[in-house]
Amino acid sequence: MTIDYLNFKKKFDDEGYFVLKNFVKEDFISYLVDEINKSTNTVKYFDNSKNLRRIEKLYDKGQYLISMNEKILILLKNVFAKDFLIFKDKFNSKPPGGEGFFAHYDGVFEFINSNNERKKGWYEYGDFFVSALVAIDRCNKENGALEIAKSHKGNFDQLYENTKKDGTPALSNELESKTLFNLIDLEVGDMIIFSNRCPHRSKKNDSQKIRRIIYYTYTLSENGSKYDQYFKDKENSKNKSKALSEKP
Ligand SMILES: O=C(O)CCC(=O)C(=O)O
């Protein structure tokens, strides 16, 4: 398969995101799922019905998880001609009936740190964030696939004005109603690469089957790794409302 990196870069510059079909094969995903299911020393989140909804700190918990990160790093280097480092990582699981996610930017929220200082979300760690979302299951309208909009311009303060300013990066209702979202159907192993400045959301899973994705986020390596600092700050954050899912 030849990959048209220039075309991806153009799409990213124009829209803030692009889709890469068949990034990994189905058997790779099956091994990955085994590793996720067996992973330990991670952080797990459950919803009110005790369904597993998210696992964090897992990108280095198995050879396929590690390989996935390495493959994404190579792709990002080829597209952006820059080196990246993993910033944060999660596995999202949406069980049948599981709630969706409010429309939001990634990382555009304020939090209060352990010294009671007000901090600017992810912008404490950099100003360029790109995420890779890989489908573990088919993602479609019925099961709450990602809906994404063209990236918005602006720095933290400008983007923050478009949010609800409630400790989450949720978009204001006014902006959400004016924004055109594009639902992205994915087959197993397909991937979306997108900027944190792309508004995105997803609906409830109305199907009978689970919908799972991997969601790794990257920062430029020139600023050094922010991974440990991010998770430490997240743990110590005094924000009351950290949840994006409609019923966490
Ligand atoms: O899993 C989804 O449907 C969307 C996830 C998302 O937007 C997020 O975790 O920031």
PDB file of C-alpha atoms and ligand atoms in Angstrom:
ATOM      1  CA  MET A   1       0.000   0.000   0.000  1.00  0.00           C
ATOM      2  CA  THR A   2       1.414   3.440  -0.920  1.00  0.00           C
ATOM      3  CA  ILE A   3       0.543   6.137   1.536  1.00  0.00           C
ATOM      4  CA  ASP A   4       0.001   9.631   0.179  1.00  0.00           C
ATOM      5  CA  TYR A   5       1.555  11.611   3.031  1.00  0.00           C
ATOM      6  CA  LEU A   6       1.382  14.939   1.168  1.00  0.00           C
ATOM      7  CA  ASN A   7      -2.327  14.525   0.643  1.00  0.00           C
ATOM      8  CA  PHE A   8      -2.808  13.741   4.348  1.00  0.00           C
ATOM      9  CA  LYS A   9      -0.830  16.852   5.295  1.00  0.00           C
ATOM     10  CA  LYS A  10      -2.970  18.949   2.968  1.00  0.00           C
ATOM     11  CA  LYS A  11      -6.150  17.504   4.452  1.00  0.00           C
ATOM     12  CA  PHE A  12      -4.853  18.179   7.963  1.00  0.00           C
ATOM     13  CA  ASP A  13      -3.946  21.779   7.066  1.00  0.00           C
ATOM     14  CA  ASP A  14      -7.334  22.374   5.391  1.00  0.00           C
ATOM     15  CA  GLU A  15      -9.674  20.487   7.705  1.00  0.00           C
ATOM     16  CA  GLY A  16      -7.694  19.527  10.814  1.00  0.00           C
ATOM     17  CA  TYR A  17      -8.204  15.799  10.268  1.00  0.00           C
ATOM     18  CA  PHE A  18      -7.830  12.892   7.855  1.00  0.00           C
ATOM     19  CA  VAL A  19      -8.823   9.227   7.731  1.00  0.00           C
ATOM     20  CA  LEU A  20      -6.459   6.367   6.988  1.00  0.00           C
ATOM     21  CA  LYS A  21      -8.281   3.180   5.988  1.00  0.00           C
ATOM     22  CA  ASN A  22      -6.888  -0.203   7.065  1.00  0.00           C
ATOM     23  CA  PHE A  23      -4.073   1.232   9.199  1.00  0.00           C
ATOM     24  CA  VAL A  24      -3.740  -2.128  10.955  1.00  0.00           C
ATOM     25  CA  LYS A  25      -5.223  -5.488  10.062  1.00  0.00           C
ATOM     26  CA  GLU A  26      -8.002  -7.308  11.927  1.00  0.00           C
ATOM     27  CA  ASP A  27      -5.642  -9.929  13.396  1.00  0.00           C
ATOM     28  CA  PHE A  28      -3.445  -7.148  14.817  1.00  0.00           C
ATOM     29  CA  ILE A  29      -6.565  -5.730  16.480  1.00  0.00           C
ATOM     30  CA  SER A  30      -7.469  -9.146  17.970  1.00  0.00           C
ATOM     31  CA  TYR A  31      -4.034  -9.407  19.620  1.00  0.00           C
ATOM     32  CA  LEU A  32      -4.380  -5.817  20.809  1.00  0.00           C
ATOM     33  CA  VAL A  33      -7.757  -6.593  22.399  1.00  0.00           C
ATOM     34  CA  ASP A  34      -6.217  -9.567  24.262  1.00  0.00           C
ATOM     35  CA  GLU A  35      -3.534  -7.261  25.658  1.00  0.00           C
ATOM     36  CA  ILE A  36      -6.065  -4.596  26.640  1.00  0.00           C
ATOM     37  CA  ASN A  37      -8.218  -7.175  28.416  1.00  0.00           C
ATOM     38  CA  LYS A  38      -5.229  -8.535  30.328  1.00  0.00           C
ATOM     39  CA  SER A  39      -3.575  -5.163  31.046  1.00  0.00           C
ATOM     40  CA  THR A  40      -2.680  -4.254  34.629  1.00  0.00           C
ATOM     41  CA  ASN A  41      -1.245  -1.090  36.256  1.00  0.00           C
ATOM     42  CA  THR A  42      -3.638   1.017  34.220  1.00  0.00           C
ATOM     43  CA  VAL A  43      -6.379   3.440  35.287  1.00  0.00           C
ATOM     44  CA  LYS A  44      -9.914   2.179  34.672  1.00  0.00           C
ATOM     45  CA  TYR A  45     -13.179   4.115  34.620  1.00  0.00           C
ATOM     46  CA  PHE A  46     -16.660   2.588  34.931  1.00  0.00           C
ATOM     47  CA  ASP A  47     -20.108   4.108  34.384  1.00  0.00           C
ATOM     48  CA  ASN A  48     -23.045   4.068  36.804  1.00  0.00           C
ATOM     49  CA  SER A  49     -24.058   0.630  35.498  1.00  0.00           C
ATOM     50  CA  LYS A  50     -20.525  -0.640  36.304  1.00  0.00           C
ATOM     51  CA  ASN A  51     -19.630  -1.020  32.631  1.00  0.00           C
ATOM     52  CA  LEU A  52     -15.971  -0.426  31.801  1.00  0.00           C
ATOM     53  CA  ARG A  53     -15.865   2.867  29.823  1.00  0.00           C
ATOM     54  CA  ARG A  54     -12.201   3.831  29.671  1.00  0.00           C
ATOM     55  CA  ILE A  55      -8.684   2.576  30.383  1.00  0.00           C
ATOM     56  CA  GLU A  56      -5.776   5.021  30.588  1.00  0.00           C
ATOM     57  CA  LYS A  57      -1.996   4.548  30.847  1.00  0.00           C
ATOM     58  CA  LEU A  58      -1.974   1.437  28.694  1.00  0.00           C
ATOM     59  CA  TYR A  59       0.113   2.208  25.582  1.00  0.00           C
ATOM     60  CA  ASP A  60       3.138   0.331  26.972  1.00  0.00           C
ATOM     61  CA  LYS A  61       1.293  -2.620  28.509  1.00  0.00           C
ATOM     62  CA  GLY A  62       1.872  -5.150  25.705  1.00  0.00           C
ATOM     63  CA  GLN A  63       3.796  -5.659  22.471  1.00  0.00           C
ATOM     64  CA  TYR A  64       0.848  -4.831  20.187  1.00  0.00           C
ATOM     65  CA  LEU A  65      -0.034  -1.715  22.192  1.00  0.00           C
ATOM     66  CA  ILE A  66       3.616  -0.613  21.953  1.00  0.00           C
ATOM     67  CA  SER A  67       3.723  -1.446  18.259  1.00  0.00           C
ATOM     68  CA  MET A  68       0.554   0.579  17.648  1.00  0.00           C
ATOM     69  CA  ASN A  69       2.230   3.619  19.225  1.00  0.00           C
ATOM     70  CA  GLU A  70       5.361   3.078  17.129  1.00  0.00           C
ATOM     71  CA  LYS A  71       3.373   2.767  13.901  1.00  0.00           C
ATOM     72  CA  ILE A  72       1.502   5.999  14.661  1.00  0.00           C
ATOM     73  CA  LEU A  73       4.765   7.817  15.496  1.00  0.00           C
ATOM     74  CA  ILE A  74       6.209   6.768  12.118  1.00  0.00           C
ATOM     75  CA  LEU A  75       3.090   7.929  10.298  1.00  0.00           C
ATOM     76  CA  LEU A  76       3.114  11.313  12.094  1.00  0.00           C
ATOM     77  CA  LYS A  77       6.784  11.783  11.248  1.00  0.00           C
ATOM     78  CA  ASN A  78       6.062  11.089   7.584  1.00  0.00           C
ATOM     79  CA  VAL A  79       3.070  13.412   7.459  1.00  0.00           C
ATOM     80  CA  PHE A  80       4.344  16.339   9.544  1.00  0.00           C
ATOM     81  CA  ALA A  81       8.143  15.926   9.067  1.00  0.00           C
ATOM     82  CA  LYS A  82       8.481  16.274  12.829  1.00  0.00           C
ATOM     83  CA  ASP A  83       9.091  13.927  15.750  1.00  0.00           C
ATOM     84  CA  PHE A  84       6.295  13.352  18.221  1.00  0.00           C
ATOM     85  CA  LEU A  85       5.941  11.769  21.653  1.00  0.00           C
ATOM     86  CA  ILE A  86       2.904  10.194  23.227  1.00  0.00           C
ATOM     87  CA  PHE A  87       1.154  12.658  25.531  1.00  0.00           C
ATOM     88  CA  LYS A  88      -1.817  10.634  26.760  1.00  0.00           C
ATOM     89  CA  ASP A  89      -3.523   7.384  25.884  1.00  0.00           C
ATOM     90  CA  LYS A  90      -6.858   5.763  26.355  1.00  0.00           C
ATOM     91  CA  PHE A  91      -9.083   2.922  25.304  1.00  0.00           C
ATOM     92  CA  ASN A  92     -12.752   3.978  25.107  1.00  0.00           C
ATOM     93  CA  SER A  93     -15.502   1.424  25.368  1.00  0.00           C
ATOM     94  CA  LYS A  94     -19.142   2.182  24.601  1.00  0.00           C
ATOM     95  CA  PRO A  95     -21.351  -0.735  25.641  1.00  0.00           C
ATOM     96  CA  PRO A  96     -24.840  -1.229  24.162  1.00  0.00           C
ATOM     97  CA  GLY A  97     -26.895   1.674  25.509  1.00  0.00           C
ATOM     98  CA  GLY A  98     -23.691   3.460  26.629  1.00  0.00           C
ATOM     99  CA  GLU A  99     -23.878   7.253  26.551  1.00  0.00           C
ATOM    100  CA  GLY A 100     -22.049   9.409  24.007  1.00  0.00           C
ATOM    101  CA  PHE A 101     -19.770  12.413  24.376  1.00  0.00           C
ATOM    102  CA  PHE A 102     -20.708  16.098  24.400  1.00  0.00           C
ATOM    103  CA  ALA A 103     -19.317  18.238  21.585  1.00  0.00           C
ATOM    104  CA  HIS A 104     -15.898  19.453  22.708  1.00  0.00           C
ATOM    105  CA  TYR A 105     -12.370  20.415  21.777  1.00  0.00           C
ATOM    106  CA  ASP A 106      -9.692  18.306  23.382  1.00  0.00           C
ATOM    107  CA  GLY A 107      -7.750  19.976  26.173  1.00  0.00           C
ATOM    108  CA  VAL A 108      -9.471  23.371  26.203  1.00  0.00           C
ATOM    109  CA  PHE A 109     -10.601  23.627  29.833  1.00  0.00           C
ATOM    110  CA  GLU A 110      -9.328  25.164  33.036  1.00  0.00           C
ATOM    111  CA  PHE A 111      -8.300  23.136  36.045  1.00  0.00           C
ATOM    112  CA  ILE A 112      -7.194  24.012  39.543  1.00  0.00           C
ATOM    113  CA  ASN A 113      -3.929  22.344  40.454  1.00  0.00           C
ATOM    114  CA  SER A 114      -2.730  21.099  43.850  1.00  0.00           C
ATOM    115  CA  ASN A 115      -1.409  24.617  44.666  1.00  0.00           C
ATOM    116  CA  ASN A 116      -4.850  26.088  43.945  1.00  0.00           C
ATOM    117  CA  GLU A 117      -3.559  27.711  40.744  1.00  0.00           C
ATOM    118  CA  ARG A 118      -5.773  28.047  37.673  1.00  0.00           C
ATOM    119  CA  LYS A 119      -4.244  26.157  34.712  1.00  0.00           C
ATOM    120  CA  LYS A 120      -4.956  26.134  30.989  1.00  0.00           C
ATOM    121  CA  GLY A 121      -5.836  22.495  30.306  1.00  0.00           C
ATOM    122  CA  TRP A 122      -3.481  20.743  27.884  1.00  0.00           C
ATOM    123  CA  TYR A 123      -1.938  24.107  26.905  1.00  0.00           C
ATOM    124  CA  GLU A 124       0.190  23.826  30.041  1.00  0.00           C
ATOM    125  CA  TYR A 125       2.145  21.158  28.103  1.00  0.00           C
ATOM    126  CA  GLY A 126       2.318  22.543  24.544  1.00  0.00           C
ATOM    127  CA  ASP A 127       0.234  24.122  21.809  1.00  0.00           C
ATOM    128  CA  PHE A 128       0.091  21.421  19.146  1.00  0.00           C
ATOM    129  CA  PHE A 129      -1.792  18.203  19.840  1.00  0.00           C
ATOM    130  CA  VAL A 130      -2.715  15.521  17.386  1.00  0.00           C
ATOM    131  CA  SER A 131      -4.755  12.426  18.233  1.00  0.00           C
ATOM    132  CA  ALA A 132      -5.011   9.043  16.562  1.00  0.00           C
ATOM    133  CA  LEU A 133      -8.314   7.204  16.969  1.00  0.00           C
ATOM    134  CA  VAL A 134      -8.174   3.568  15.849  1.00  0.00           C
ATOM    135  CA  ALA A 135     -11.343   1.479  15.466  1.00  0.00           C
ATOM    136  CA  ILE A 136     -11.351  -1.789  17.366  1.00  0.00           C
ATOM    137  CA  ASP A 137     -14.939  -2.411  16.320  1.00  0.00           C
ATOM    138  CA  ARG A 138     -16.813  -1.031  13.315  1.00  0.00           C
ATOM    139  CA  CYS A 139     -17.943   2.504  14.116  1.00  0.00           C
ATOM    140  CA  ASN A 140     -21.146   3.746  12.509  1.00  0.00           C
ATOM    141  CA  LYS A 141     -24.173   5.932  13.090  1.00  0.00           C
ATOM    142  CA  GLU A 142     -25.972   3.274  15.115  1.00  0.00           C
ATOM    143  CA  ASN A 143     -23.205   2.615  17.618  1.00  0.00           C
ATOM    144  CA  GLY A 144     -22.053   6.224  18.116  1.00  0.00           C
ATOM    145  CA  ALA A 145     -19.162   6.779  15.701  1.00  0.00           C
ATOM    146  CA  LEU A 146     -17.078   9.938  16.034  1.00  0.00           C
ATOM    147  CA  GLU A 147     -18.599  13.080  14.502  1.00  0.00           C
ATOM    148  CA  ILE A 148     -15.958  15.670  13.722  1.00  0.00           C
ATOM    149  CA  ALA A 149     -15.851  19.243  12.399  1.00  0.00           C
ATOM    150  CA  LYS A 150     -13.197  21.329  10.660  1.00  0.00           C
ATOM    151  CA  SER A 151     -10.552  22.595  13.077  1.00  0.00           C
ATOM    152  CA  HIS A 152     -11.003  26.038  14.579  1.00  0.00           C
ATOM    153  CA  LYS A 153      -8.215  28.587  14.628  1.00  0.00           C
ATOM    154  CA  GLY A 154      -6.969  30.202  17.788  1.00  0.00           C
ATOM    155  CA  ASN A 155      -4.898  29.906  20.914  1.00  0.00           C
ATOM    156  CA  PHE A 156      -6.165  28.634  24.260  1.00  0.00           C
ATOM    157  CA  ASP A 157      -7.848  31.900  25.259  1.00  0.00           C
ATOM    158  CA  GLN A 158      -9.675  32.241  21.933  1.00  0.00           C
ATOM    159  CA  LEU A 159     -10.870  28.625  21.891  1.00  0.00           C
ATOM    160  CA  TYR A 160     -11.828  28.808  25.565  1.00  0.00           C
ATOM    161  CA  GLU A 161     -14.352  31.527  24.707  1.00  0.00           C
ATOM    162  CA  ASN A 162     -16.227  28.937  22.594  1.00  0.00           C
ATOM    163  CA  THR A 163     -16.646  26.527  25.523  1.00  0.00           C
ATOM    164  CA  LYS A 164     -19.013  26.274  28.485  1.00  0.00           C
ATOM    165  CA  LYS A 165     -16.154  27.197  30.867  1.00  0.00           C
ATOM    166  CA  ASP A 166     -17.322  24.571  33.355  1.00  0.00           C
ATOM    167  CA  GLY A 167     -14.101  22.642  33.929  1.00  0.00           C
ATOM    168  CA  THR A 168     -14.710  20.493  30.836  1.00  0.00           C
ATOM    169  CA  PRO A 169     -13.871  21.367  27.199  1.00  0.00           C
ATOM    170  CA  ALA A 170     -17.577  21.148  26.216  1.00  0.00           C
ATOM    171  CA  LEU A 171     -18.519  23.545  23.401  1.00  0.00           C
ATOM    172  CA  SER A 172     -21.152  26.196  24.111  1.00  0.00           C
ATOM    173  CA  ASN A 173     -24.601  25.222  22.808  1.00  0.00           C
ATOM    174  CA  GLU A 174     -24.546  28.266  20.547  1.00  0.00           C
ATOM    175  CA  LEU A 175     -21.316  27.239  18.830  1.00  0.00           C
ATOM    176  CA  GLU A 176     -22.332  23.581  18.602  1.00  0.00           C
ATOM    177  CA  SER A 177     -25.570  24.502  16.820  1.00  0.00           C
ATOM    178  CA  LYS A 178     -23.600  26.503  14.230  1.00  0.00           C
ATOM    179  CA  THR A 179     -20.999  23.764  13.656  1.00  0.00           C
ATOM    180  CA  LEU A 180     -21.198  21.217  10.852  1.00  0.00           C
ATOM    181  CA  PHE A 181     -20.187  17.741  12.073  1.00  0.00           C
ATOM    182  CA  ASN A 182     -19.198  14.922   9.756  1.00  0.00           C
ATOM    183  CA  LEU A 183     -19.906  11.369  11.006  1.00  0.00           C
ATOM    184  CA  ILE A 184     -16.944   9.100  10.197  1.00  0.00           C
ATOM    185  CA  ASP A 185     -17.760   5.451   9.518  1.00  0.00           C
ATOM    186  CA  LEU A 186     -14.781   3.240  10.331  1.00  0.00           C
ATOM    187  CA  GLU A 187     -14.040  -0.424   9.701  1.00  0.00           C
ATOM    188  CA  VAL A 188     -11.914  -2.379  12.192  1.00  0.00           C
ATOM    189  CA  GLY A 189      -8.308  -1.097  11.944  1.00  0.00           C
ATOM    190  CA  ASP A 190      -9.183   2.231  10.274  1.00  0.00           C
ATOM    191  CA  MET A 191      -7.819   5.381  11.886  1.00  0.00           C
ATOM    192  CA  ILE A 192      -8.685   9.086  12.150  1.00  0.00           C
ATOM    193  CA  ILE A 193      -5.877  11.565  12.815  1.00  0.00           C
ATOM    194  CA  PHE A 194      -7.129  14.914  14.114  1.00  0.00           C
ATOM    195  CA  SER A 195      -6.165  18.154  15.793  1.00  0.00           C
ATOM    196  CA  ASN A 196      -7.384  18.922  19.310  1.00  0.00           C
ATOM    197  CA  ARG A 197      -8.908  22.069  17.731  1.00  0.00           C
ATOM    198  CA  CYS A 198     -11.462  19.991  15.789  1.00  0.00           C
ATOM    199  CA  PRO A 199     -14.814  20.036  17.606  1.00  0.00           C
ATOM    200  CA  HIS A 200     -15.991  16.441  17.997  1.00  0.00           C
ATOM    201  CA  ARG A 201     -18.754  14.474  19.669  1.00  0.00           C
ATOM    202  CA  SER A 202     -20.385  11.075  19.529  1.00  0.00           C
ATOM    203  CA  LYS A 203     -23.845   9.701  20.210  1.00  0.00           C
ATOM    204  CA  LYS A 204     -25.096   6.912  22.411  1.00  0.00           C
ATOM    205  CA  ASN A 205     -24.511   3.319  21.314  1.00  0.00           C
ATOM    206  CA  ASP A 206     -27.942   2.250  20.039  1.00  0.00           C
ATOM    207  CA  SER A 207     -26.697  -1.125  18.764  1.00  0.00           C
ATOM    208  CA  GLN A 208     -26.586  -4.472  20.534  1.00  0.00           C
ATOM    209  CA  LYS A 209     -22.784  -4.680  20.423  1.00  0.00           C
ATOM    210  CA  ILE A 210     -19.925  -2.947  22.179  1.00  0.00           C
ATOM    211  CA  ARG A 211     -18.080  -0.133  20.313  1.00  0.00           C
ATOM    212  CA  ARG A 212     -14.399   0.153  21.267  1.00  0.00           C
ATOM    213  CA  ILE A 213     -11.636   2.500  20.105  1.00  0.00           C
ATOM    214  CA  ILE A 214      -8.004   3.316  20.926  1.00  0.00           C
ATOM    215  CA  TYR A 215      -7.295   7.029  21.339  1.00  0.00           C
ATOM    216  CA  TYR A 216      -3.637   8.075  21.594  1.00  0.00           C
ATOM    217  CA  THR A 217      -2.660  11.788  21.700  1.00  0.00           C
ATOM    218  CA  TYR A 218       0.755  13.203  20.731  1.00  0.00           C
ATOM    219  CA  THR A 219       2.840  16.322  21.387  1.00  0.00           C
ATOM    220  CA  LEU A 220       5.945  17.549  19.581  1.00  0.00           C
ATOM    221  CA  SER A 221       9.056  15.839  20.895  1.00  0.00           C
ATOM    222  CA  GLU A 222      11.072  19.089  20.838  1.00  0.00           C
ATOM    223  CA  ASN A 223       9.406  20.029  24.156  1.00  0.00           C
ATOM    224  CA  GLY A 224      10.215  16.701  25.849  1.00  0.00           C
ATOM    225  CA  SER A 225       7.788  14.116  27.217  1.00  0.00           C
ATOM    226  CA  LYS A 226       4.770  15.499  29.059  1.00  0.00           C
ATOM    227  CA  TYR A 227       3.157  12.112  29.673  1.00  0.00           C
ATOM    228  CA  ASP A 228       4.018  11.638  33.364  1.00  0.00           C
ATOM    229  CA  GLN A 229       3.347  15.271  34.218  1.00  0.00           C
ATOM    230  CA  TYR A 230      -0.043  15.179  32.490  1.00  0.00           C
ATOM    231  CA  PHE A 231      -1.273  12.127  34.401  1.00  0.00           C
ATOM    232  CA  LYS A 232       0.152  13.421  37.693  1.00  0.00           C
ATOM    233  CA  ASP A 233      -1.604  16.777  37.229  1.00  0.00           C
ATOM    234  CA  LYS A 234      -4.819  15.027  36.230  1.00  0.00           C
ATOM    235  CA  GLU A 235      -4.731  12.949  39.411  1.00  0.00           C
ATOM    236  CA  ASN A 236      -4.144  16.033  41.568  1.00  0.00           C
ATOM    237  CA  SER A 237      -6.555  18.322  39.712  1.00  0.00           C
ATOM    238  CA  LYS A 238      -9.256  19.836  41.917  1.00  0.00           C
ATOM    239  CA  ASN A 239     -11.794  20.096  39.104  1.00  0.00           C
ATOM    240  CA  LYS A 240     -15.123  18.766  40.246  1.00  0.00           C
ATOM    241  CA  SER A 241     -16.387  18.059  36.767  1.00  0.00           C
ATOM    242  CA  LYS A 242     -13.968  16.032  34.671  1.00  0.00           C
ATOM    243  CA  ALA A 243     -16.405  13.912  32.765  1.00  0.00           C
ATOM    244  CA  LEU A 244     -17.275  14.404  29.132  1.00  0.00           C
ATOM    245  CA  SER A 245     -19.523  11.485  28.696  1.00  0.00           C
ATOM    246  CA  GLU A 246     -23.174  12.366  29.179  1.00  0.00           C
ATOM    247  CA  LYS A 247     -23.660   9.945  32.043  1.00  0.00           C
ATOM    248  CA  PRO A 248     -20.197   9.062  33.340  1.00  0.00           C
TER     249      PRO A 248
HETATM  250  O1  LIG B   1     -15.338   7.513  22.154  1.00  0.00           O
HETATM  251  C1  LIG B   1     -15.979   8.402  21.564  1.00  0.00           C
HETATM  252  O2  LIG B   1     -17.016   8.177  20.970  1.00  0.00           O
HETATM  253  C2  LIG B   1     -15.500   9.829  21.565  1.00  0.00           C
HETATM  254  C3  LIG B   1     -14.373  10.028  22.498  1.00  0.00           C
HETATM  255  C4  LIG B   1     -13.948  11.420  22.704  1.00  0.00           C
HETATM  256  O3  LIG B   1     -14.356  12.338  22.034  1.00  0.00           O
HETATM  257  C5  LIG B   1     -12.976  11.672  23.745  1.00  0.00           C
HETATM  258  O4  LIG B   1     -12.641  10.741  24.497  1.00  0.00           O
HETATM  259  O5  LIG B   1     -12.494  12.832  23.835  1.00  0.00           O
END
